[in-house]
Coordinates of C-alpha atoms and ligand atoms in Angstrom, one line a residue:
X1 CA 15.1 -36.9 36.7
X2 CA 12.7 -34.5 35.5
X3 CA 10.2 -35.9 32.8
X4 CA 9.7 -34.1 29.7
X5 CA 6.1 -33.0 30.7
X6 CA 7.8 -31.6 34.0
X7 CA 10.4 -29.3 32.1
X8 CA 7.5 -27.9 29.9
X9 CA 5.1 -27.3 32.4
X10 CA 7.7 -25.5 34.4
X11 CA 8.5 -23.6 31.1
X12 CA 4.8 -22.6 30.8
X13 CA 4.8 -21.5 34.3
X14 CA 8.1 -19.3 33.5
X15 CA 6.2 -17.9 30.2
X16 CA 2.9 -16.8 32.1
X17 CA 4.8 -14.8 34.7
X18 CA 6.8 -13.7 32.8
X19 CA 5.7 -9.8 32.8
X20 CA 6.4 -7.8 35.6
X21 CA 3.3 -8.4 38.0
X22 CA 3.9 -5.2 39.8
X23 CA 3.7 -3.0 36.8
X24 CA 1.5 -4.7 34.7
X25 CA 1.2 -4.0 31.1
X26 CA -2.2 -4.7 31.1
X27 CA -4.2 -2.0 32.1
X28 CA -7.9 -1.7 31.2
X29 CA -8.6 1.6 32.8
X30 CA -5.7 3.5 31.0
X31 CA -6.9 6.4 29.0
X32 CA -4.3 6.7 26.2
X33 CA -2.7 9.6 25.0
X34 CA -3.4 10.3 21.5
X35 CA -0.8 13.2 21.2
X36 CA 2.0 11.6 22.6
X37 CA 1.3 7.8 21.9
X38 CA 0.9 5.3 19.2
X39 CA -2.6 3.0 19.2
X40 CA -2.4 -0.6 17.7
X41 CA -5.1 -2.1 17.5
X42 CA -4.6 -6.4 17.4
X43 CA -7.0 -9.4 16.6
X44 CA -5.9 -11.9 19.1
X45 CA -6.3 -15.8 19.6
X46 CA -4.6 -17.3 22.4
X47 CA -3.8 -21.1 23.1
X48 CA -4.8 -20.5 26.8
X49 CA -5.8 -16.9 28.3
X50 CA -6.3 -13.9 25.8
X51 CA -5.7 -11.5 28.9
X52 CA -2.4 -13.0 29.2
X53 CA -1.5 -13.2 25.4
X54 CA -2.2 -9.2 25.5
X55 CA 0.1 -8.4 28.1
X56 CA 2.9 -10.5 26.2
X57 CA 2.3 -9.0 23.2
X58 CA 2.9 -5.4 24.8
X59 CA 6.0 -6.1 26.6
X60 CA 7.7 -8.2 23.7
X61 CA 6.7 -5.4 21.3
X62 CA 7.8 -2.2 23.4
X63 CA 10.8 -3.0 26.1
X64 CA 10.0 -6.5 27.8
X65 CA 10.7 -10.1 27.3
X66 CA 9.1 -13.5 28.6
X67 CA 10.8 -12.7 32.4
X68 CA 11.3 -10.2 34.3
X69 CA 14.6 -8.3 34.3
X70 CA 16.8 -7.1 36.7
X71 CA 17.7 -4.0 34.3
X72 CA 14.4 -3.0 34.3
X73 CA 13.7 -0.1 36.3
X74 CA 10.0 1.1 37.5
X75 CA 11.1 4.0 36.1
X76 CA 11.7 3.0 32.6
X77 CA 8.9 0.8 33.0
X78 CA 6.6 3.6 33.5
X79 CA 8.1 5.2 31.3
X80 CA 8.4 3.3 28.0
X81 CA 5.8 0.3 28.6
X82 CA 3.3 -0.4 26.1
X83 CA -0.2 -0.4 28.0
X84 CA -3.1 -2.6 26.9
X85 CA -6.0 -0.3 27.4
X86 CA -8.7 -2.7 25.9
X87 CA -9.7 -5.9 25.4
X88 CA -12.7 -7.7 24.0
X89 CA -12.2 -11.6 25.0
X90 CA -15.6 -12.0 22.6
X91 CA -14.2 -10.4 19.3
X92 CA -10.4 -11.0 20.1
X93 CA -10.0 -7.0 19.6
X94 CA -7.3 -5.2 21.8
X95 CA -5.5 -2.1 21.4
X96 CA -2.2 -1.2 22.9
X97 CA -0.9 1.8 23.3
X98 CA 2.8 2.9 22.4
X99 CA 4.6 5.7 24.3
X100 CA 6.4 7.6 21.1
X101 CA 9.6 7.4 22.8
X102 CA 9.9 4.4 21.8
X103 CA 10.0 5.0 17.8
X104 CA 12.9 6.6 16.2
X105 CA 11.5 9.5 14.1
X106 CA 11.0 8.8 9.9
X107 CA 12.0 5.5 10.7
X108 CA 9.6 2.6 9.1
X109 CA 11.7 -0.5 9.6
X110 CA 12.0 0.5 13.0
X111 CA 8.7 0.5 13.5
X112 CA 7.8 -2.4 12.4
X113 CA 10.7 -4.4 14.0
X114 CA 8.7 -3.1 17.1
X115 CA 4.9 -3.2 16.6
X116 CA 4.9 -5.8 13.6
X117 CA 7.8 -7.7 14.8
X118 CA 8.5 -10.9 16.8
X119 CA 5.1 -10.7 18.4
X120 CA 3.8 -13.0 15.1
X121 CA 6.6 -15.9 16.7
X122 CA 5.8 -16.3 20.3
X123 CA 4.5 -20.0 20.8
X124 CA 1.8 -18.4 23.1
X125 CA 0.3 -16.9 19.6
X126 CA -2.0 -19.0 18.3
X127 CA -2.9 -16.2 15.9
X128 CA -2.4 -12.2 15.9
X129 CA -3.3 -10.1 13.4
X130 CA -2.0 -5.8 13.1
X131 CA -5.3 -4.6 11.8
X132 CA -4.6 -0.9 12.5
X133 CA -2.3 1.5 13.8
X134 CA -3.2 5.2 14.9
X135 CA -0.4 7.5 14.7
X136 CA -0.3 10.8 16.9
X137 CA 0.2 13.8 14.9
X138 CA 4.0 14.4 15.7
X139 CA 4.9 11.1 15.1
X140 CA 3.7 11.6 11.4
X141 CA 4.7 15.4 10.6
X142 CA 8.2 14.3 10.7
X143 CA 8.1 12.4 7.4
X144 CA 7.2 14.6 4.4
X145 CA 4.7 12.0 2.8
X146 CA 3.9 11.8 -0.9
X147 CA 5.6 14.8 -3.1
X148 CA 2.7 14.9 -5.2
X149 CA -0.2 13.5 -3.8
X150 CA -3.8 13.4 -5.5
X151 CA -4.4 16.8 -6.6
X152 CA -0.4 16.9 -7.9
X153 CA -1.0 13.9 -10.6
X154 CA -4.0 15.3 -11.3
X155 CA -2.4 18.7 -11.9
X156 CA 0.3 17.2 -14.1
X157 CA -2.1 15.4 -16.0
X158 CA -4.8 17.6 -16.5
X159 CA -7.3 15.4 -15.4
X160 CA -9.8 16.6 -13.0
X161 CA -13.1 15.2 -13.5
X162 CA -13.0 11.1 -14.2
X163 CA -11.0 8.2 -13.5
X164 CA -7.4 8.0 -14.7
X165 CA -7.0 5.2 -17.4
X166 CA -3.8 3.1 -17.1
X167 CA -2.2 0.1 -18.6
X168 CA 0.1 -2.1 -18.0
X169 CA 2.9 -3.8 -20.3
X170 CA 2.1 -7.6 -21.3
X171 CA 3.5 -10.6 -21.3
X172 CA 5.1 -9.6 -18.1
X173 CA 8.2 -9.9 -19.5
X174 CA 9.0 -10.5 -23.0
X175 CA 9.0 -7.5 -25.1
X176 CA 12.1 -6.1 -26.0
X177 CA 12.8 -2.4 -25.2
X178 CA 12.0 -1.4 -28.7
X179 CA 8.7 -3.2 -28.6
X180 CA 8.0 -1.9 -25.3
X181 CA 8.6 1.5 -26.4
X182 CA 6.7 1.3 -29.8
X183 CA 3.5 -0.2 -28.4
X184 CA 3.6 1.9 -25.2
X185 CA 3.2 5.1 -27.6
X186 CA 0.5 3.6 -29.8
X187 CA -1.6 2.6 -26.6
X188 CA -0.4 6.3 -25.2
X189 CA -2.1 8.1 -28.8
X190 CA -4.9 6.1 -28.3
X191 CA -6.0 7.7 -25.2
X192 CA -4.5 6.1 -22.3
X193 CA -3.1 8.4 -19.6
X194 CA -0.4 5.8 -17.9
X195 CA 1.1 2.9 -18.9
X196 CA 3.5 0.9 -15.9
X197 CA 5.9 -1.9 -16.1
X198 CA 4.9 -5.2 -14.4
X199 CA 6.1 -6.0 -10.9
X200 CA 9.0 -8.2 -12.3
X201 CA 10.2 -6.1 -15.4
X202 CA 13.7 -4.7 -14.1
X203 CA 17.0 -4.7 -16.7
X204 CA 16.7 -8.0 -18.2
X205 CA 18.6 -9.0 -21.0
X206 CA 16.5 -8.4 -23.8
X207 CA 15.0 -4.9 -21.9
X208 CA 17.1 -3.1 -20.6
X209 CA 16.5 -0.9 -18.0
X210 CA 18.6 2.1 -19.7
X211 CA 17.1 1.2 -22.9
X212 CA 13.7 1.2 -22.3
X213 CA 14.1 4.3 -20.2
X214 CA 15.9 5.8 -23.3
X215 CA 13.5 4.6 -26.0
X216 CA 10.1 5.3 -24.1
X217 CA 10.6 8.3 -23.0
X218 CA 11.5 9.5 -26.9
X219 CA 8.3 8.1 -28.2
X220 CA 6.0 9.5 -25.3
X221 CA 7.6 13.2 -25.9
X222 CA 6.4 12.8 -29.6
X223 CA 3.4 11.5 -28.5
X224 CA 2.5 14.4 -25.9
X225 CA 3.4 16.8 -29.1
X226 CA 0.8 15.3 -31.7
X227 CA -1.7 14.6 -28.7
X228 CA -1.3 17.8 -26.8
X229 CA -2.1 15.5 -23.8
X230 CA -0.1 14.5 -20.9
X231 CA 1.1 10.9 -20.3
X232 CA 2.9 9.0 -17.3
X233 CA 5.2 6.1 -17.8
X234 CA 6.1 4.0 -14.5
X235 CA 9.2 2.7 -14.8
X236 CA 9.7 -0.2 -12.3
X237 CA 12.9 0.5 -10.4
X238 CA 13.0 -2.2 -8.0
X239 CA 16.1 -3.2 -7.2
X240 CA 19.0 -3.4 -4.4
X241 CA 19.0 0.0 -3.2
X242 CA 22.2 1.6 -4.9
X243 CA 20.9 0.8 -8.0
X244 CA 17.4 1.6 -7.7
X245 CA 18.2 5.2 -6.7
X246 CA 20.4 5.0 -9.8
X247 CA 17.7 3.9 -11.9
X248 CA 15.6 6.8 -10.7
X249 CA 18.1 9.2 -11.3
X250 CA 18.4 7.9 -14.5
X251 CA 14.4 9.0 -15.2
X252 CA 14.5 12.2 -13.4
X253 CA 17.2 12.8 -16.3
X254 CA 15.7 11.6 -19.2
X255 CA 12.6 14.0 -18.2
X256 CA 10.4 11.3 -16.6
X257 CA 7.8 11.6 -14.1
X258 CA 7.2 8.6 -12.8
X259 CA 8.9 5.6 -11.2
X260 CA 7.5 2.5 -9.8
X261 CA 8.8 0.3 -6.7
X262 CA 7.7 -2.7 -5.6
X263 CA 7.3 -1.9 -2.2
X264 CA 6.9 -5.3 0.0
X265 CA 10.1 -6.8 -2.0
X266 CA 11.9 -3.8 -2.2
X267 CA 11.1 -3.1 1.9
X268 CA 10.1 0.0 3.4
X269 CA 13.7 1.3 3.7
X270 CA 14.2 1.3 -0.2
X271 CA 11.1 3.3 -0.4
X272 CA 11.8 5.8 2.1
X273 CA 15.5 6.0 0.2
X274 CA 13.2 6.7 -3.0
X275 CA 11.3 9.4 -1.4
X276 CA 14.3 11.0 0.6
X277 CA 16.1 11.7 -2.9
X278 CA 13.7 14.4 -3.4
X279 CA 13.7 13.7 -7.3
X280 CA 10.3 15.0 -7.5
X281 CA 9.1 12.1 -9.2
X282 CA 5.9 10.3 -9.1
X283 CA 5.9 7.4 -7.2
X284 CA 3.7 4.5 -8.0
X285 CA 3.4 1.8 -5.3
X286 CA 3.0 -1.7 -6.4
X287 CA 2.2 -4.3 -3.3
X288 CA 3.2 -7.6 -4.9
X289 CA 3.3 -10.3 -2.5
X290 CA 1.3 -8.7 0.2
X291 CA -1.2 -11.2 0.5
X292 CA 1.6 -13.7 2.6
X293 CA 0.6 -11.8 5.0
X294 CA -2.5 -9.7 4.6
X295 CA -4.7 -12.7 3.2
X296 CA -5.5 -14.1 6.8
X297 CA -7.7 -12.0 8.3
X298 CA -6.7 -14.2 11.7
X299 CA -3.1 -13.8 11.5
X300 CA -0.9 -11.4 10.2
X301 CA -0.6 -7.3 9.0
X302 CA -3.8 -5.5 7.8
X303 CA -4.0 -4.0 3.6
X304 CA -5.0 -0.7 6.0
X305 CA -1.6 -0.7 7.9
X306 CA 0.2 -1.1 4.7
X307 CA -1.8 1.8 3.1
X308 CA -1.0 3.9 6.0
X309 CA 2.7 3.5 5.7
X310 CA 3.0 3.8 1.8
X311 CA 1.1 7.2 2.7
X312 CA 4.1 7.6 5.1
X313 CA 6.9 6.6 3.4
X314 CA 5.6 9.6 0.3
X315 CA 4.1 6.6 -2.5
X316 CA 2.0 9.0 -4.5
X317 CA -0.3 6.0 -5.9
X318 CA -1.2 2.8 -4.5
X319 CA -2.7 -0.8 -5.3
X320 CA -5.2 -1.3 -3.1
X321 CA -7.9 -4.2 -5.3
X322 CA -10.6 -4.3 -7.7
X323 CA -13.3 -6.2 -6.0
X324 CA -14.7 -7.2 -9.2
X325 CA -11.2 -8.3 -10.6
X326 CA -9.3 -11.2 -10.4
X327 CA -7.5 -10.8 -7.1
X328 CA -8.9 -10.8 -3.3
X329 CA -10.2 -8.4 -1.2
X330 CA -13.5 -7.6 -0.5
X331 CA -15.8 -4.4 -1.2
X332 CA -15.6 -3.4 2.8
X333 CA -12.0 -3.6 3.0
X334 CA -11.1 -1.8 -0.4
X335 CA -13.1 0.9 0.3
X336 CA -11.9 1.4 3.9
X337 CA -8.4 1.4 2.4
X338 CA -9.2 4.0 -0.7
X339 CA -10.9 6.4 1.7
X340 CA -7.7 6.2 4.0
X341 CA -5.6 6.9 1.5
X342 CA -8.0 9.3 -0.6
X343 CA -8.9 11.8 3.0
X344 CA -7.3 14.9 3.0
X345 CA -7.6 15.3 7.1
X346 CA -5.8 18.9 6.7
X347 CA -9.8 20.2 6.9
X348 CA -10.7 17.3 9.8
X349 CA -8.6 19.0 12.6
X350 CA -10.6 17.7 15.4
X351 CA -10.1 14.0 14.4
X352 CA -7.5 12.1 16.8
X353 CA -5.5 11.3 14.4
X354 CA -4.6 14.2 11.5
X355 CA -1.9 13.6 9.0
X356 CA -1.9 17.2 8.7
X357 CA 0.7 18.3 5.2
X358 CA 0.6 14.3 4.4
X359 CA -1.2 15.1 1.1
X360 CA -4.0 12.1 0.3
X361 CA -3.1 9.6 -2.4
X362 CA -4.7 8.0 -5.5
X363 CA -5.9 4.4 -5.1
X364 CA -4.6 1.9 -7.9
X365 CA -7.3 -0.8 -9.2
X366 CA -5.3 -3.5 -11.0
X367 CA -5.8 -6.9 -12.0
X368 CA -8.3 -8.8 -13.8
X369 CA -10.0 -5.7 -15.1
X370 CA -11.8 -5.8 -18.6
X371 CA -14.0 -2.6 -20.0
X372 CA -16.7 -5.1 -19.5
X373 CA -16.1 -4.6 -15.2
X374 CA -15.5 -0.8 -15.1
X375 CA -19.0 0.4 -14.2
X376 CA -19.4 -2.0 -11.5
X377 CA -15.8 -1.1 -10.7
X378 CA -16.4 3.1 -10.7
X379 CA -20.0 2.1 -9.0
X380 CA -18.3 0.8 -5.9
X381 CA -14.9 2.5 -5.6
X382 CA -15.7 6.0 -7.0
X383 CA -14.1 7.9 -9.9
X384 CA -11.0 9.0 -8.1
X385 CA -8.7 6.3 -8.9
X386 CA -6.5 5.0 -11.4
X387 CA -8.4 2.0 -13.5
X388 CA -5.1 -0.4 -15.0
X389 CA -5.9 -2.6 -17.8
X390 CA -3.4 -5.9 -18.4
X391 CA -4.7 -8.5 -19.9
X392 CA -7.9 -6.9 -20.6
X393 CA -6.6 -4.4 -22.8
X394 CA -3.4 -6.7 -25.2
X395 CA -5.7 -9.8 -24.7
X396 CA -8.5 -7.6 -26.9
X397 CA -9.7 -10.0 -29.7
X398 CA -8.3 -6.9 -32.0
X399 CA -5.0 -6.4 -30.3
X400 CA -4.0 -3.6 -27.7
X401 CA -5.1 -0.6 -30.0
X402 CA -7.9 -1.7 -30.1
X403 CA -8.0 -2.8 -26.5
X404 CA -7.0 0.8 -25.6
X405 CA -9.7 2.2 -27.7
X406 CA -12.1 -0.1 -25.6
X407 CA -10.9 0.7 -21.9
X408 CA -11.2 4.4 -22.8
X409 CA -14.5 3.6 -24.1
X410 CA -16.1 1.9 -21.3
X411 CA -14.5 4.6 -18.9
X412 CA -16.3 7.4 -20.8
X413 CA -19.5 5.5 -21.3
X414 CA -19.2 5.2 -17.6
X415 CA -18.8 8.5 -16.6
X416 CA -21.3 10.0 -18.9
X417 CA -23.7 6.9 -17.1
X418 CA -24.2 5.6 -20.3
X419 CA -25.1 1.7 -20.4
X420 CA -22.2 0.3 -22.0
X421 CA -24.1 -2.2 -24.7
X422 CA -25.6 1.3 -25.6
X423 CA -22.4 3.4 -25.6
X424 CA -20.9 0.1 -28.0
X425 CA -23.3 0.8 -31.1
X426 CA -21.1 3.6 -31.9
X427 CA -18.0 2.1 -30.4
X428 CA -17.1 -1.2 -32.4
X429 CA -14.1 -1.4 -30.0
X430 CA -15.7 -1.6 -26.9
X431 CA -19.0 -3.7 -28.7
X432 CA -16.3 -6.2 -29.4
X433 CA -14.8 -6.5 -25.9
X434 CA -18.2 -6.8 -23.3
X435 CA -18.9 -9.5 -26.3
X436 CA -15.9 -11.4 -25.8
X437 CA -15.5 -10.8 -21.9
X438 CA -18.7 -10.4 -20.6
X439 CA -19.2 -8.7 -17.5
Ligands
CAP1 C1 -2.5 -7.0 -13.4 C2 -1.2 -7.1 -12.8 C3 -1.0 -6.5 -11.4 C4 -1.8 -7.1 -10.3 C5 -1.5 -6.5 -9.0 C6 -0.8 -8.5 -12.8 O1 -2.6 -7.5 -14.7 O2 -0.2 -6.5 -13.6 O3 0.3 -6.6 -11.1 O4 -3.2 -6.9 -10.6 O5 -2.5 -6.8 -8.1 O6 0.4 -8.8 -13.1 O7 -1.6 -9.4 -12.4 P1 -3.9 -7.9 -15.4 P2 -3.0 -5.8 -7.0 O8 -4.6 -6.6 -15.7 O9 -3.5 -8.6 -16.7 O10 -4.7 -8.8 -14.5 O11 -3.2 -4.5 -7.8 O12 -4.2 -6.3 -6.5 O13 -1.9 -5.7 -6.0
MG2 MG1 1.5 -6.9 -12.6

């Protein structure tokens, strides 16, 4: 009789050889293609050898399993393996390379089923992180990438020269759609540029999707009329697919601009499905729910692999963190994510890796933000963003006119690089709020 201890340690021993030996997909003298191959890069930890981790990493996430195979050819082997080109056992760092081969072209899910897949299951994992991937010019040209881009919602609003200043509706969920509408236009005529739904307002029974759609869009028309200014409503369309593409349909009709999708619960699919409609909307990323698994920084999917693929799946504007607000994410990471998402590598053609017509995108900070944070906000993520106010614009000791009044305020003071207790002797709005918030 075997003991129990026996059958594992046999099943160990099965697991550790179980990449081809001949053609091993570790290879630290490999120089990798970066014309014709994809580059992961991985934070490892292994319960035994990190060496023998990487090599099981690369063959479950290209063409390989834990054994070798009797269908698998030298041929295909050297033609389709993923290669581990470098490994630092100090750091945990190593990069794998990806022949293109294996990825089906404009194909996201795909992708990740590969690269971001089962890899984060094997037992020999004790944690793995995706912290970036590098993709090879063709491998990007083939999806068309945000329809509008920075310079596009600049262009539509006709703001060039300072952050954008958008809200979002609060409670959550609550208003009806005529409440919705009604106060979206008065924050709208008092100087902010966008207003969005939150992540979790749909249809629901007392707001309908239709209605809101409807009775928004009629107020924001009159608004843009008396204002002569430009304004963007984000409707949230997330939904089963069928009817999220009706839903944008639906906005593209009424004369909207902009939609919004929840793009880790909708899935990359619905968001490529949104894009691929060519509606010619504004698409407005929201990442709710990312932190499962971007939070570790031992295990899990970087914020700067998910920035890379809303930039290829065509999101227009992304959430990317505050720093100073109320959710995670440090002033390294955020910035290395904005100025991803913000470079327009058409003019950087000797980098590696060129997204070439992928137009740049503008960075979203949300959550927690107050008029009080904005200069410290602005001083370390620049002016080329969008700057949403939630609770610190309805939770304004005056109410949300008042609370608009103030965001614009502390934006304006902030741009002119005014002090903002200064700026608040003429602005009673904005005295009121760094009072009751503080910074
Ligand atoms: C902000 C917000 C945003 C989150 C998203 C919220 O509201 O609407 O969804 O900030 O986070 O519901 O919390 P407040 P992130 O302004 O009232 O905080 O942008 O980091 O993904
Ligand atoms: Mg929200």
């Amino acid at each position: 009789m075997v003991s129990i201890l026996g059958v594992k340690q046999k099943f160990m021993k099965k697991i550790s050889n179980g990449v081809n030996n001949k053609n091993s997909y570790l290879k630290l003298n490999y120089k990798p293609n970066h014309s014709n191959e994809i580059i992961a890069t991985f934070y490892g930890k292994s319960k035994s050898s990190l060496s023998e981790l990487t090599k099981q990493v690369a063959a479950e996430s290209s063409i390989g399993t834990w054994t070798k195979l009797s269908t698998l050819s030298d041929k295909v082997f050297a033609r389709l393996a993923a290669r581990v080109f470098y490994l630092n056992n100090k750091t945990g760092i190593f990069k794998i390379a990806y022949p293109l081969s294996l990825f089906e072209p404009r194909n996201i899910p795909q992708l990740l089923s590969s690269i971001g897949g089962n890899i984060f299951s094997m037992k020999a994992v004790k944690n793995l992180r995706l912290e970036n991937i590098e993709f090879p010019k063709k491998y990007i040209n083939q999806f068309d990438g945000p329809r509008w881009g920075i310079e596009g919602i600049r262009k539509i609003l006709k703001i060039h020269n300072r952050p954008i200043i958008g809200c979002i509706m609060k409670p959550k969920v609550g208003l009806t759609s005529t409440q919705n509408a009604n106060l979206s236009a008065k924050i709208f005529k008092n100087g902010v540029d966008l207003i969005k739904d939150d992540e979790n307002l749909t249809s629901l029974i007392f707001n309908k999707f239709e209605d809101r759609v409807k009775k928004v869009l009629a107020l924001k028309k009159k608004v843009e009329q008396e204002t002569g200014q430009r304004k963007i409503y984000a409707f949230n369309v997330t939904a089963p697919v069928r009817t999220m593409i009706e839903r944008a349909k639906l906005v593209k009709k009424s004369g909207g601009r902009c939609i919004m999708v929840d793009v880790i619960s909708a899935g990359w699919s619905a968001v490529q499905e949104l894009r691929n409609q060519n509606l010619d909307l504004i698409i407005h990323g929201h990442r709710a729910g990312h932190s499962a698994f971007t939070r570790s920084k031992k295990h899990g999917i970087s914020m700067l692999v998910l920035a890379n693929l809303a930039r290829l799946a065509g999101v227009d504007q992304f959430h990317t963190g505050t720093v100073v607000g109320k959710m995670e994410g440090s002033a390294e990471e955020v910035c290395r994510v904005n100025d991803l998402l913000k470079e327009d590598w058409k003019e950087f053609d000797k980098l590696r890796e060129d997204w070439g017509s992928i137009k740049p995108i503008l960075p979203i900070a949300s959550g927690g933000l107050h008029p009080a944070l904005v200069p410290k906000l602005v001083e370390i993520l620049g002016e080329n963003l969008i700057i949403n106010f939630g609770g610190g614009l309805h939770g304004h000791p005056q109410g949300s006119i008042a609370g608009a009044r103030a965001a614009v305020q502390s934006v304006e003071a902030t741009i002119k690089g005014i002090p903002l207790k200064i700026y608040a002797k003429n602005h009673p709005e904005l005295k009121i709020a760094i009072e009751y918030w503080k910074a």
